[in-house]
Amino acid sequence: MYYKKIVILSLFSIFTLVGCNSSDTPSQENKGKPNIINPDDSGTSDPDDEITSISFDKEMTKTLINAPLYIGNRKLYASKNGKILVVADRGDSVTVNVFKKQKNGWSLVKQITSNDRVFATKISINNDGSYLFISSPYEDSNYIENSGAVHIYKNNGNTFHLEQTLTNNSIKRNGNFGSDISISDDGNILAISADQNKRSNDKHGGVFLYEKNLNSNTWVFSNEINGNSEDAYFGSHIELNGDGNKLLVSNLSTHLYLIDSPTSKSKPLQTIQVESMSDIAFNRDGTVFAYSNYEIDESVTIYTLEDNIYKKHPLSNPISNSFFNTHPGYQFARQIELSEDGTTLLASASHDHYEPPTSTLVKDFNLESLLTKIEECPPRYGSSSKISTGAVIAYEMDKEDNSWKVKQYIKPNLSEIRKYNKKDICNQNFVDGYKGERKVIEQISFTILNDSIIASTINGNLFEYKNLASK
């Protein structure tokens, strides 16, 4: 059992995407519950900003948008209208930073900290950024240990306030309500899994659907979906399509289920057998979905609706293992995202250590031909020390044959992030005298906004990638 502390702050800061910790200690009876502090906030929002649509047919520009105060592992989320960015800094404690797009950059308007290292395991934001959903699967709710909860925050202009906390009376001890969460684009349908909840047949897992009551602006339980008798950890991954009328649910590692009308009839449409799963993605209307498997073969499998049937399109690692030739592998597709229309898929490559070419566009869809130089520290220690800043790789669907081809290779400029605390990352005393590879802690993270992509890289830095595509 973890001791949990959550502190929520509202504040204003431009460009500084960093977290902080609080010394406030809640009483045991409030363990895991939010303690809200809302200082006066300021700042000028710009609701009339024009938002262009990102184009993967055009070269991306790169902008470093923060200078971190510490080395951290970050997970990114954003509203699709490009107005709200959430950065979850993870370590022994968790800080959730909420930023709002202003005329002069990103301003920090809310900060939530917790010493529960599994707080904010999952975060969702609806399309216009009006609601933020944060899971706390190990929170002690209803006096039941690790039963879990989901906290809903409302955007009230220049800050976010806690609007509702969802728990479920059917969740048993260690049930972990909030193992995963997913929200429809309009925010009216919310799916929450409890993948370790024990049912009467002694199997684990379940998915709970909630619908928004438009009169009270609260989310009300509407349906529960349980797996087959052989399923364990049903709800390990869940994903609603943007319209909220289809739901993807996986168990721990053997099956992925496509479910129609999840809030009521819950009709199974298709069952897919899988070996392992890292991430799943859905487009808005439910005509395209995908899952990744970076642990076994670093692959992505895409399904597209063709003639009323979902057809399979395997998508392999963009570079071969023999080309990369470095343990423990490229770490391709630990995270994947689909564009709203389902024609573009983005996949992470956390261990990418190549120097990016001048253009982000991949000529002739051949990525290996562009990777001619490795980014590394001088081989002062007997062998070279690679610098793995990671990459985001964009695939685009060829509408003629529904095949998928590499279109963009998106990487940061190492020259802008070589130093940390005024010390070059190749300095032998940079990290406790460590002399090996410099790399992203755990994995990179990225999120798609309407007009840009924001991705994390080494030392917790964030880059924004965008182009000048017309609306």
Short mmCIF file of C-alpha atoms in Angstrom, two decimals:
data_model
loop_
_atom_site.label_atom_id
_atom_site.label_comp_id
_atom_site.label_asym_id
_atom_site.label_seq_id
_atom_site.Cartn_x
_atom_site.Cartn_y
_atom_site.Cartn_z
CA MET A 1 0.00 0.00 0.00
CA TYR A 2 1.31 3.43 -0.88
CA TYR A 3 0.98 6.55 1.26
CA LYS A 4 -0.66 9.13 -0.99
CA LYS A 5 -0.60 12.93 -0.99
CA ILE A 6 -2.17 15.16 -3.62
CA VAL A 7 -1.75 18.93 -3.64
CA ILE A 8 -3.33 21.11 -6.32
CA LEU A 9 -2.08 24.58 -7.24
CA SER A 10 -3.22 27.25 -9.67
CA LEU A 11 -0.44 29.51 -10.89
CA PHE A 12 0.80 31.47 -13.86
CA SER A 13 4.12 31.03 -15.63
CA ILE A 14 5.19 31.45 -19.24
CA PHE A 15 7.37 28.85 -20.96
CA THR A 16 8.58 27.13 -17.77
CA LEU A 17 7.21 23.62 -18.03
CA VAL A 18 8.49 22.28 -14.73
CA GLY A 19 7.02 20.70 -11.60
CA CYS A 20 7.36 21.30 -7.91
CA ASN A 21 6.67 19.45 -4.69
CA SER A 22 4.60 20.52 -1.70
CA SER A 23 5.41 20.01 1.95
CA ASP A 24 1.73 19.91 2.96
CA THR A 25 0.77 16.61 4.58
CA PRO A 26 -2.90 15.57 4.63
CA SER A 27 -4.38 13.60 7.49
CA GLN A 28 -4.76 9.85 7.14
CA GLU A 29 -8.53 10.08 6.71
CA ASN A 30 -7.91 12.28 3.65
CA LYS A 31 -5.22 9.99 2.24
CA GLY A 32 -5.25 10.17 -1.54
CA LYS A 33 -7.85 12.93 -1.70
CA PRO A 34 -7.09 16.26 -3.43
CA ASN A 35 -6.14 19.24 -1.29
CA ILE A 36 -6.88 22.27 -3.48
CA ILE A 37 -4.95 25.54 -3.28
CA ASN A 38 -6.02 28.24 -5.76
CA PRO A 39 -3.92 31.43 -5.61
CA ASP A 40 -4.98 34.31 -7.82
CA ASP A 41 -4.05 33.63 -11.41
CA SER A 42 -3.62 36.01 -14.28
CA GLY A 43 -2.71 35.95 -17.93
CA THR A 44 -4.38 36.76 -21.18
CA SER A 45 -5.99 33.98 -23.11
CA ASP A 46 -6.60 34.36 -26.80
CA PRO A 47 -9.77 32.46 -27.77
CA ASP A 48 -9.70 33.94 -31.24
CA ASP A 49 -6.28 32.58 -32.18
CA GLU A 50 -6.39 30.98 -35.59
CA ILE A 51 -5.54 27.29 -35.48
CA THR A 52 -4.14 25.75 -38.62
CA SER A 53 -4.20 22.04 -39.38
CA ILE A 54 -0.90 20.22 -39.33
CA SER A 55 0.17 18.76 -42.66
CA PHE A 56 2.43 15.73 -42.93
CA ASP A 57 3.17 16.62 -46.55
CA LYS A 58 5.19 19.65 -45.46
CA GLU A 59 8.42 20.06 -43.55
CA MET A 60 8.18 20.59 -39.79
CA THR A 61 9.77 23.43 -37.85
CA LYS A 62 11.26 22.70 -34.42
CA THR A 63 10.99 24.87 -31.32
CA LEU A 64 12.38 24.13 -27.85
CA ILE A 65 9.61 25.23 -25.48
CA ASN A 66 11.16 24.62 -22.07
CA ALA A 67 14.35 24.45 -20.06
CA PRO A 68 13.80 21.91 -17.25
CA LEU A 69 15.15 22.21 -13.73
CA TYR A 70 15.70 18.50 -13.35
CA ILE A 71 16.05 15.29 -15.32
CA GLY A 72 12.64 13.66 -15.47
CA ASN A 73 10.34 11.25 -17.23
CA ARG A 74 7.40 13.04 -18.79
CA LYS A 75 4.07 11.99 -20.24
CA LEU A 76 2.22 14.42 -22.50
CA TYR A 77 -1.47 14.97 -23.24
CA ALA A 78 -3.28 17.76 -25.09
CA SER A 79 -6.70 18.93 -26.17
CA LYS A 80 -7.08 18.55 -29.89
CA ASN A 81 -8.00 22.20 -30.36
CA GLY A 82 -4.42 23.01 -29.36
CA LYS A 83 -5.34 25.13 -26.33
CA ILE A 84 -4.49 22.88 -23.36
CA LEU A 85 -1.28 20.90 -22.75
CA VAL A 86 -0.79 18.57 -19.78
CA VAL A 87 2.68 17.43 -18.74
CA ALA A 88 2.84 14.66 -16.12
CA ASP A 89 6.28 14.45 -14.52
CA ARG A 90 6.82 10.99 -13.07
CA GLY A 91 9.34 9.71 -10.54
CA ASP A 92 9.14 8.88 -6.85
CA SER A 93 6.36 11.48 -6.83
CA VAL A 94 4.08 12.81 -9.57
CA THR A 95 3.42 16.37 -10.71
CA VAL A 96 0.68 17.10 -13.23
CA ASN A 97 1.23 20.49 -14.90
CA VAL A 98 -1.62 22.02 -16.91
CA PHE A 99 -0.70 24.69 -19.48
CA LYS A 100 -2.91 26.98 -21.52
CA LYS A 101 -1.95 28.45 -24.89
CA GLN A 102 -1.60 32.23 -24.69
CA LYS A 103 -0.55 34.84 -27.24
CA ASN A 104 3.02 34.76 -25.96
CA GLY A 105 3.38 31.03 -25.29
CA TRP A 106 2.25 28.34 -22.88
CA SER A 107 1.20 29.50 -19.40
CA LEU A 108 1.06 27.20 -16.39
CA VAL A 109 -2.42 27.48 -14.87
CA LYS A 110 -2.71 24.40 -12.65
CA GLN A 111 -0.32 22.11 -10.85
CA ILE A 112 -1.27 18.91 -9.04
CA THR A 113 1.33 17.03 -7.02
CA SER A 114 1.18 13.66 -5.31
CA ASN A 115 3.68 11.44 -3.54
CA ASP A 116 1.76 8.41 -4.83
CA ARG A 117 3.98 7.32 -7.71
CA VAL A 118 1.06 5.72 -9.58
CA PHE A 119 -1.18 8.79 -9.36
CA ALA A 120 -2.17 10.07 -12.82
CA THR A 121 -1.40 6.71 -14.40
CA LYS A 122 -3.76 7.80 -17.16
CA ILE A 123 -4.99 11.23 -18.20
CA SER A 124 -7.59 12.23 -20.80
CA ILE A 125 -8.75 15.60 -22.11
CA ASN A 126 -11.78 16.27 -24.26
CA ASN A 127 -11.41 18.05 -27.59
CA ASP A 128 -11.95 21.64 -26.51
CA GLY A 129 -10.02 21.28 -23.25
CA SER A 130 -13.03 22.03 -21.06
CA TYR A 131 -12.54 18.92 -18.90
CA LEU A 132 -9.49 17.05 -17.64
CA PHE A 133 -9.73 13.47 -16.33
CA ILE A 134 -7.01 12.06 -14.05
CA SER A 135 -6.93 8.48 -12.81
CA SER A 136 -5.76 7.43 -9.35
CA PRO A 137 -6.03 3.61 -9.45
CA TYR A 138 -4.34 3.05 -6.07
CA GLU A 139 -6.40 5.59 -4.16
CA ASP A 140 -8.26 4.22 -1.12
CA SER A 141 -11.89 5.01 -2.01
CA ASN A 142 -14.96 4.10 0.05
CA TYR A 143 -12.55 2.85 2.78
CA ILE A 144 -11.35 0.10 0.43
CA GLU A 145 -7.61 -0.21 -0.10
CA ASN A 146 -6.41 0.52 -3.66
CA SER A 147 -9.96 0.54 -5.02
CA GLY A 148 -9.19 3.59 -7.14
CA ALA A 149 -10.83 6.81 -8.30
CA VAL A 150 -10.99 9.19 -11.26
CA HIS A 151 -10.86 12.96 -10.65
CA ILE A 152 -12.57 15.32 -13.11
CA TYR A 153 -11.39 18.94 -13.39
CA LYS A 154 -13.31 21.70 -15.15
CA ASN A 155 -11.68 24.49 -17.13
CA ASN A 156 -12.95 27.73 -15.64
CA GLY A 157 -11.08 30.14 -17.87
CA ASN A 158 -7.57 30.58 -16.53
CA THR A 159 -7.50 27.60 -14.17
CA PHE A 160 -8.99 24.16 -13.55
CA HIS A 161 -11.12 23.24 -10.52
CA LEU A 162 -12.01 19.80 -9.19
CA GLU A 163 -15.58 19.21 -10.38
CA GLN A 164 -16.28 15.56 -9.56
CA THR A 165 -14.59 12.43 -8.22
CA LEU A 166 -15.84 9.11 -9.57
CA THR A 167 -15.64 5.89 -7.57
CA ASN A 168 -17.57 2.65 -7.97
CA ASN A 169 -19.11 0.62 -5.14
CA SER A 170 -18.60 -2.66 -7.00
CA ILE A 171 -14.80 -2.31 -6.94
CA LYS A 172 -13.09 -4.73 -4.56
CA ARG A 173 -9.83 -4.35 -2.64
CA ASN A 174 -6.94 -3.83 -5.11
CA GLY A 175 -9.45 -3.49 -7.96
CA ASN A 176 -7.70 -0.38 -9.34
CA PHE A 177 -10.62 1.60 -10.75
CA GLY A 178 -8.89 3.98 -13.16
CA SER A 179 -6.37 1.50 -14.55
CA ASP A 180 -7.09 3.15 -17.88
CA ILE A 181 -9.48 5.89 -18.96
CA SER A 182 -10.72 7.20 -22.29
CA ILE A 183 -13.03 10.08 -23.19
CA SER A 184 -15.03 10.83 -26.32
CA ASP A 185 -14.08 13.99 -28.20
CA ASP A 186 -17.02 15.99 -26.84
CA GLY A 187 -16.40 14.69 -23.31
CA ASN A 188 -19.88 13.24 -22.92
CA ILE A 189 -18.85 9.57 -22.76
CA LEU A 190 -16.21 8.34 -20.33
CA ALA A 191 -14.81 4.80 -20.15
CA ILE A 192 -12.94 3.67 -17.02
CA SER A 193 -11.35 0.27 -16.52
CA ALA A 194 -10.53 -1.61 -13.32
CA ASP A 195 -8.33 -4.35 -14.71
CA GLN A 196 -7.69 -6.08 -11.38
CA ASN A 197 -11.23 -6.01 -10.03
CA LYS A 198 -12.30 -9.49 -8.94
CA ARG A 199 -15.66 -10.72 -10.15
CA SER A 200 -17.70 -13.65 -8.82
CA ASN A 201 -16.03 -16.14 -11.17
CA ASP A 202 -12.66 -15.15 -9.70
CA LYS A 203 -11.47 -13.57 -12.92
CA HIS A 204 -10.21 -10.03 -13.04
CA GLY A 205 -11.20 -6.83 -14.73
CA GLY A 206 -14.05 -4.77 -16.06
CA VAL A 207 -14.86 -1.57 -17.95
CA PHE A 208 -17.37 0.99 -16.67
CA LEU A 209 -19.12 3.52 -18.92
CA TYR A 210 -20.34 6.92 -17.77
CA GLU A 211 -22.43 9.48 -19.64
CA LYS A 212 -22.56 13.19 -18.93
CA ASN A 213 -25.82 14.57 -17.55
CA LEU A 214 -26.05 17.85 -19.44
CA ASN A 215 -28.33 19.39 -16.79
CA SER A 216 -26.09 18.74 -13.78
CA ASN A 217 -22.79 18.60 -15.71
CA THR A 218 -21.87 15.39 -13.89
CA TRP A 219 -20.98 11.94 -15.22
CA VAL A 220 -23.45 9.17 -14.41
CA PHE A 221 -22.86 5.42 -14.60
CA SER A 222 -24.53 3.80 -17.62
CA ASN A 223 -23.02 0.35 -18.29
CA GLU A 224 -20.49 -2.26 -17.18
CA ILE A 225 -18.65 -4.52 -19.63
CA ASN A 226 -16.94 -7.70 -18.49
CA GLY A 227 -14.75 -10.04 -20.50
CA ASN A 228 -15.12 -13.72 -21.27
CA SER A 229 -14.52 -16.34 -18.60
CA GLU A 230 -10.94 -16.89 -19.76
CA ASP A 231 -10.04 -13.19 -19.62
CA ALA A 232 -7.68 -11.90 -16.96
CA TYR A 233 -6.99 -8.19 -16.42
CA PHE A 234 -9.79 -7.24 -18.81
CA GLY A 235 -9.39 -3.51 -19.40
CA SER A 236 -5.60 -3.34 -19.36
CA HIS A 237 -5.95 -0.98 -22.34
CA ILE A 238 -9.12 0.83 -23.39
CA GLU A 239 -9.77 3.41 -26.10
CA LEU A 240 -12.99 5.08 -27.25
CA ASN A 241 -13.23 6.39 -30.77
CA GLY A 242 -13.77 10.14 -30.97
CA ASP A 243 -17.52 9.82 -31.48
CA GLY A 244 -17.79 7.54 -28.44
CA ASN A 245 -19.84 4.84 -30.16
CA LYS A 246 -17.10 2.20 -30.33
CA LEU A 247 -14.66 0.92 -27.72
CA LEU A 248 -11.43 -1.07 -27.87
CA VAL A 249 -10.66 -3.22 -24.82
CA SER A 250 -7.70 -5.54 -24.27
CA ASN A 251 -6.98 -8.06 -21.57
CA LEU A 252 -3.44 -8.46 -20.29
CA SER A 253 -1.83 -9.88 -23.42
CA THR A 254 -4.00 -12.24 -25.46
CA HIS A 255 -7.07 -10.51 -26.92
CA LEU A 256 -8.24 -7.15 -28.21
CA TYR A 257 -12.01 -6.63 -28.41
CA LEU A 258 -13.86 -4.14 -30.62
CA ILE A 259 -17.21 -3.29 -29.02
CA ASP A 260 -20.10 -1.38 -30.58
CA SER A 261 -22.48 0.87 -28.57
CA PRO A 262 -20.49 0.54 -25.32
CA THR A 263 -22.87 2.65 -23.21
CA SER A 264 -25.86 0.36 -23.76
CA LYS A 265 -25.99 -2.81 -25.89
CA SER A 266 -22.23 -3.45 -25.84
CA LYS A 267 -22.29 -5.54 -29.00
CA PRO A 268 -18.95 -7.28 -29.80
CA LEU A 269 -17.91 -6.57 -33.39
CA GLN A 270 -14.53 -8.27 -33.62
CA THR A 271 -12.04 -10.18 -31.46
CA ILE A 272 -8.35 -10.09 -32.31
CA GLN A 273 -5.79 -12.47 -30.86
CA VAL A 274 -2.52 -10.78 -29.92
CA GLU A 275 0.78 -11.86 -28.37
CA SER A 276 1.42 -8.68 -26.45
CA MET A 277 0.25 -5.09 -26.47
CA SER A 278 1.90 -1.76 -25.72
CA ASP A 279 -0.65 0.81 -26.88
CA ILE A 280 -3.88 1.17 -28.84
CA ALA A 281 -5.29 4.03 -30.91
CA PHE A 282 -8.63 4.91 -32.54
CA ASN A 283 -9.66 7.59 -35.02
CA ARG A 284 -12.72 9.78 -34.63
CA ASP A 285 -15.42 7.87 -36.53
CA GLY A 286 -14.14 4.39 -35.65
CA THR A 287 -13.13 3.38 -39.17
CA VAL A 288 -9.43 2.95 -38.28
CA PHE A 289 -7.78 1.52 -35.18
CA ALA A 290 -4.32 0.20 -34.36
CA TYR A 291 -2.33 -1.57 -31.69
CA SER A 292 1.41 -1.77 -31.10
CA ASN A 293 3.70 -4.46 -29.73
CA TYR A 294 7.14 -3.05 -29.02
CA GLU A 295 8.16 -5.75 -26.52
CA ILE A 296 8.19 -8.71 -28.91
CA ASP A 297 8.70 -7.52 -32.48
CA GLU A 298 8.37 -3.69 -32.37
CA SER A 299 5.43 -3.71 -34.75
CA VAL A 300 2.16 -1.90 -35.34
CA THR A 301 -0.98 -3.51 -36.74
CA ILE A 302 -3.59 -1.24 -38.31
CA TYR A 303 -7.20 -2.20 -39.08
CA THR A 304 -9.23 -0.17 -41.57
CA LEU A 305 -12.93 -0.52 -42.30
CA GLU A 306 -13.26 -1.63 -45.93
CA ASP A 307 -16.56 -2.89 -47.37
CA ASN A 308 -18.01 -3.20 -43.84
CA ILE A 309 -15.09 -5.39 -42.71
CA TYR A 310 -12.04 -4.36 -40.67
CA LYS A 311 -9.02 -5.46 -42.69
CA LYS A 312 -5.55 -5.97 -41.25
CA HIS A 313 -2.52 -3.97 -42.41
CA PRO A 314 0.76 -4.87 -40.64
CA LEU A 315 3.24 -2.05 -40.26
CA SER A 316 6.81 -2.96 -39.38
CA ASN A 317 9.67 -1.18 -37.66
CA PRO A 318 10.84 1.66 -39.97
CA ILE A 319 14.46 0.50 -39.69
CA SER A 320 15.72 -3.07 -39.47
CA ASN A 321 17.29 -4.55 -36.35
CA SER A 322 20.44 -5.27 -38.32
CA PHE A 323 20.67 -1.60 -39.28
CA PHE A 324 20.16 -0.39 -35.72
CA ASN A 325 22.28 -3.20 -34.23
CA THR A 326 22.17 -1.95 -30.62
CA HIS A 327 20.75 -3.58 -27.49
CA PRO A 328 18.00 -3.31 -26.25
CA GLY A 329 16.52 -2.31 -29.58
CA TYR A 330 14.94 0.70 -31.21
CA GLN A 331 11.94 0.74 -28.84
CA PHE A 332 9.64 1.43 -31.75
CA ALA A 333 5.93 2.03 -31.13
CA ARG A 334 5.79 2.00 -27.37
CA GLN A 335 3.34 4.86 -27.94
CA ILE A 336 1.11 5.32 -30.99
CA GLU A 337 -1.50 7.91 -31.98
CA LEU A 338 -3.89 8.18 -34.92
CA SER A 339 -4.99 11.43 -36.51
CA GLU A 340 -8.68 12.31 -36.28
CA ASP A 341 -9.35 11.19 -39.86
CA GLY A 342 -7.30 8.01 -39.46
CA THR A 343 -4.96 8.69 -42.38
CA THR A 344 -1.82 9.35 -40.29
CA LEU A 345 -0.26 7.24 -37.56
CA LEU A 346 2.51 8.49 -35.28
CA ALA A 347 4.81 6.12 -33.39
CA SER A 348 7.58 6.74 -30.87
CA ALA A 349 11.15 5.44 -31.14
CA SER A 350 12.69 6.13 -27.74
CA HIS A 351 16.15 4.74 -28.49
CA ASP A 352 16.72 6.58 -31.76
CA HIS A 353 20.26 8.01 -31.65
CA TYR A 354 20.69 9.26 -35.22
CA GLU A 355 21.44 12.81 -36.28
CA PRO A 356 18.34 14.19 -38.01
CA PRO A 357 18.64 15.32 -41.64
CA THR A 358 17.88 18.91 -42.57
CA SER A 359 14.28 18.16 -43.54
CA THR A 360 11.81 16.12 -41.51
CA LEU A 361 10.29 14.75 -44.73
CA VAL A 362 11.33 11.19 -45.62
CA LYS A 363 12.21 11.02 -49.30
CA ASP A 364 10.94 7.95 -51.17
CA PHE A 365 9.61 6.63 -47.83
CA ASN A 366 13.06 5.15 -47.08
CA LEU A 367 14.19 6.16 -43.60
CA GLU A 368 17.40 4.12 -43.46
CA SER A 369 18.90 6.06 -46.36
CA LEU A 370 18.64 9.28 -44.31
CA LEU A 371 20.30 7.95 -41.15
CA THR A 372 23.97 8.43 -41.94
CA LYS A 373 25.40 9.74 -38.67
CA ILE A 374 25.07 8.72 -35.02
CA GLU A 375 24.79 11.31 -32.27
CA GLU A 376 27.29 10.36 -29.57
CA CYS A 377 29.74 11.59 -27.00
CA PRO A 378 33.45 11.30 -27.84
CA PRO A 379 34.75 7.76 -27.22
CA ARG A 380 36.85 8.78 -24.23
CA TYR A 381 35.99 5.67 -22.26
CA GLY A 382 37.01 2.96 -24.68
CA SER A 383 33.73 2.94 -26.60
CA SER A 384 31.39 5.58 -27.91
CA SER A 385 28.48 6.82 -25.79
CA LYS A 386 25.38 7.24 -27.93
CA ILE A 387 22.93 10.06 -27.23
CA SER A 388 19.41 8.73 -27.69
CA THR A 389 17.16 11.75 -28.02
CA GLY A 390 14.38 9.62 -29.50
CA ALA A 391 12.15 10.29 -32.49
CA VAL A 392 8.53 10.39 -33.57
CA ILE A 393 7.86 8.70 -36.90
CA ALA A 394 4.79 9.55 -38.97
CA TYR A 395 3.19 7.09 -41.39
CA GLU A 396 0.60 8.14 -43.93
CA MET A 397 -1.98 5.92 -45.56
CA ASP A 398 -1.90 5.57 -49.33
CA LYS A 399 -5.59 5.89 -50.19
CA GLU A 400 -5.19 3.89 -53.39
CA ASP A 401 -4.20 0.61 -51.72
CA ASN A 402 -4.51 1.44 -47.97
CA SER A 403 -0.79 0.75 -47.47
CA TRP A 404 1.17 2.80 -44.92
CA LYS A 405 4.43 4.59 -45.72
CA VAL A 406 6.95 6.56 -43.63
CA LYS A 407 6.35 10.26 -44.27
CA GLN A 408 8.05 12.21 -41.45
CA TYR A 409 11.06 11.65 -39.19
CA ILE A 410 10.62 14.08 -36.29
CA LYS A 411 13.56 14.69 -33.96
CA PRO A 412 14.92 17.50 -31.74
CA ASN A 413 18.05 19.50 -32.42
CA LEU A 414 20.67 18.13 -30.05
CA SER A 415 22.66 21.37 -30.12
CA GLU A 416 19.87 23.12 -28.21
CA ILE A 417 19.82 20.60 -25.36
CA ARG A 418 23.46 19.54 -25.01
CA LYS A 419 23.78 21.25 -21.64
CA TYR A 420 22.00 20.66 -18.36
CA ASN A 421 22.74 22.85 -15.32
CA LYS A 422 25.54 24.45 -17.41
CA LYS A 423 27.23 21.08 -17.87
CA ASP A 424 27.56 19.27 -21.19
CA ILE A 425 25.79 15.91 -21.20
CA CYS A 426 28.99 14.25 -22.39
CA ASN A 427 30.83 15.32 -19.25
CA GLN A 428 31.87 12.17 -17.40
CA ASN A 429 30.37 13.53 -14.17
CA PHE A 430 27.09 14.50 -15.80
CA VAL A 431 25.06 11.82 -14.05
CA ASP A 432 26.90 10.33 -11.06
CA GLY A 433 29.95 9.56 -13.15
CA TYR A 434 27.92 7.46 -15.60
CA LYS A 435 29.93 6.82 -18.77
CA GLY A 436 27.49 4.94 -20.97
CA GLU A 437 24.68 5.87 -23.31
CA ARG A 438 22.74 9.07 -22.68
CA LYS A 439 19.07 8.39 -23.24
CA VAL A 440 15.52 9.34 -22.42
CA ILE A 441 14.41 8.06 -19.03
CA GLU A 442 12.02 5.15 -19.76
CA GLN A 443 10.51 6.52 -23.00
CA ILE A 444 9.70 9.61 -24.98
CA SER A 445 6.13 10.86 -25.04
CA PHE A 446 4.27 12.91 -27.63
CA THR A 447 0.84 14.35 -28.20
CA ILE A 448 -0.97 15.61 -31.31
CA LEU A 449 -2.55 19.05 -31.22
CA ASN A 450 -4.60 20.45 -34.06
CA ASP A 451 -1.70 22.43 -35.49
CA SER A 452 1.39 20.81 -34.00
CA ILE A 453 3.07 17.89 -32.25
CA ILE A 454 4.74 18.25 -28.87
CA ALA A 455 7.25 15.58 -27.87
CA SER A 456 9.57 14.99 -24.94
CA THR A 457 13.23 14.16 -25.33
CA ILE A 458 16.38 13.71 -23.27
CA ASN A 459 16.58 15.44 -19.84
CA GLY A 460 12.87 16.25 -19.88
CA ASN A 461 13.07 18.85 -22.65
CA LEU A 462 10.00 19.45 -24.81
CA PHE A 463 9.97 20.37 -28.50
CA GLU A 464 7.04 21.61 -30.55
CA TYR A 465 6.90 20.64 -34.23
CA LYS A 466 4.64 22.43 -36.66
CA ASN A 467 4.38 23.72 -40.22
CA LEU A 468 2.69 26.51 -42.08
CA ALA A 469 -0.08 24.43 -43.60
CA SER A 470 -3.17 26.32 -44.59
CA LYS A 471 -6.43 25.76 -42.77
#
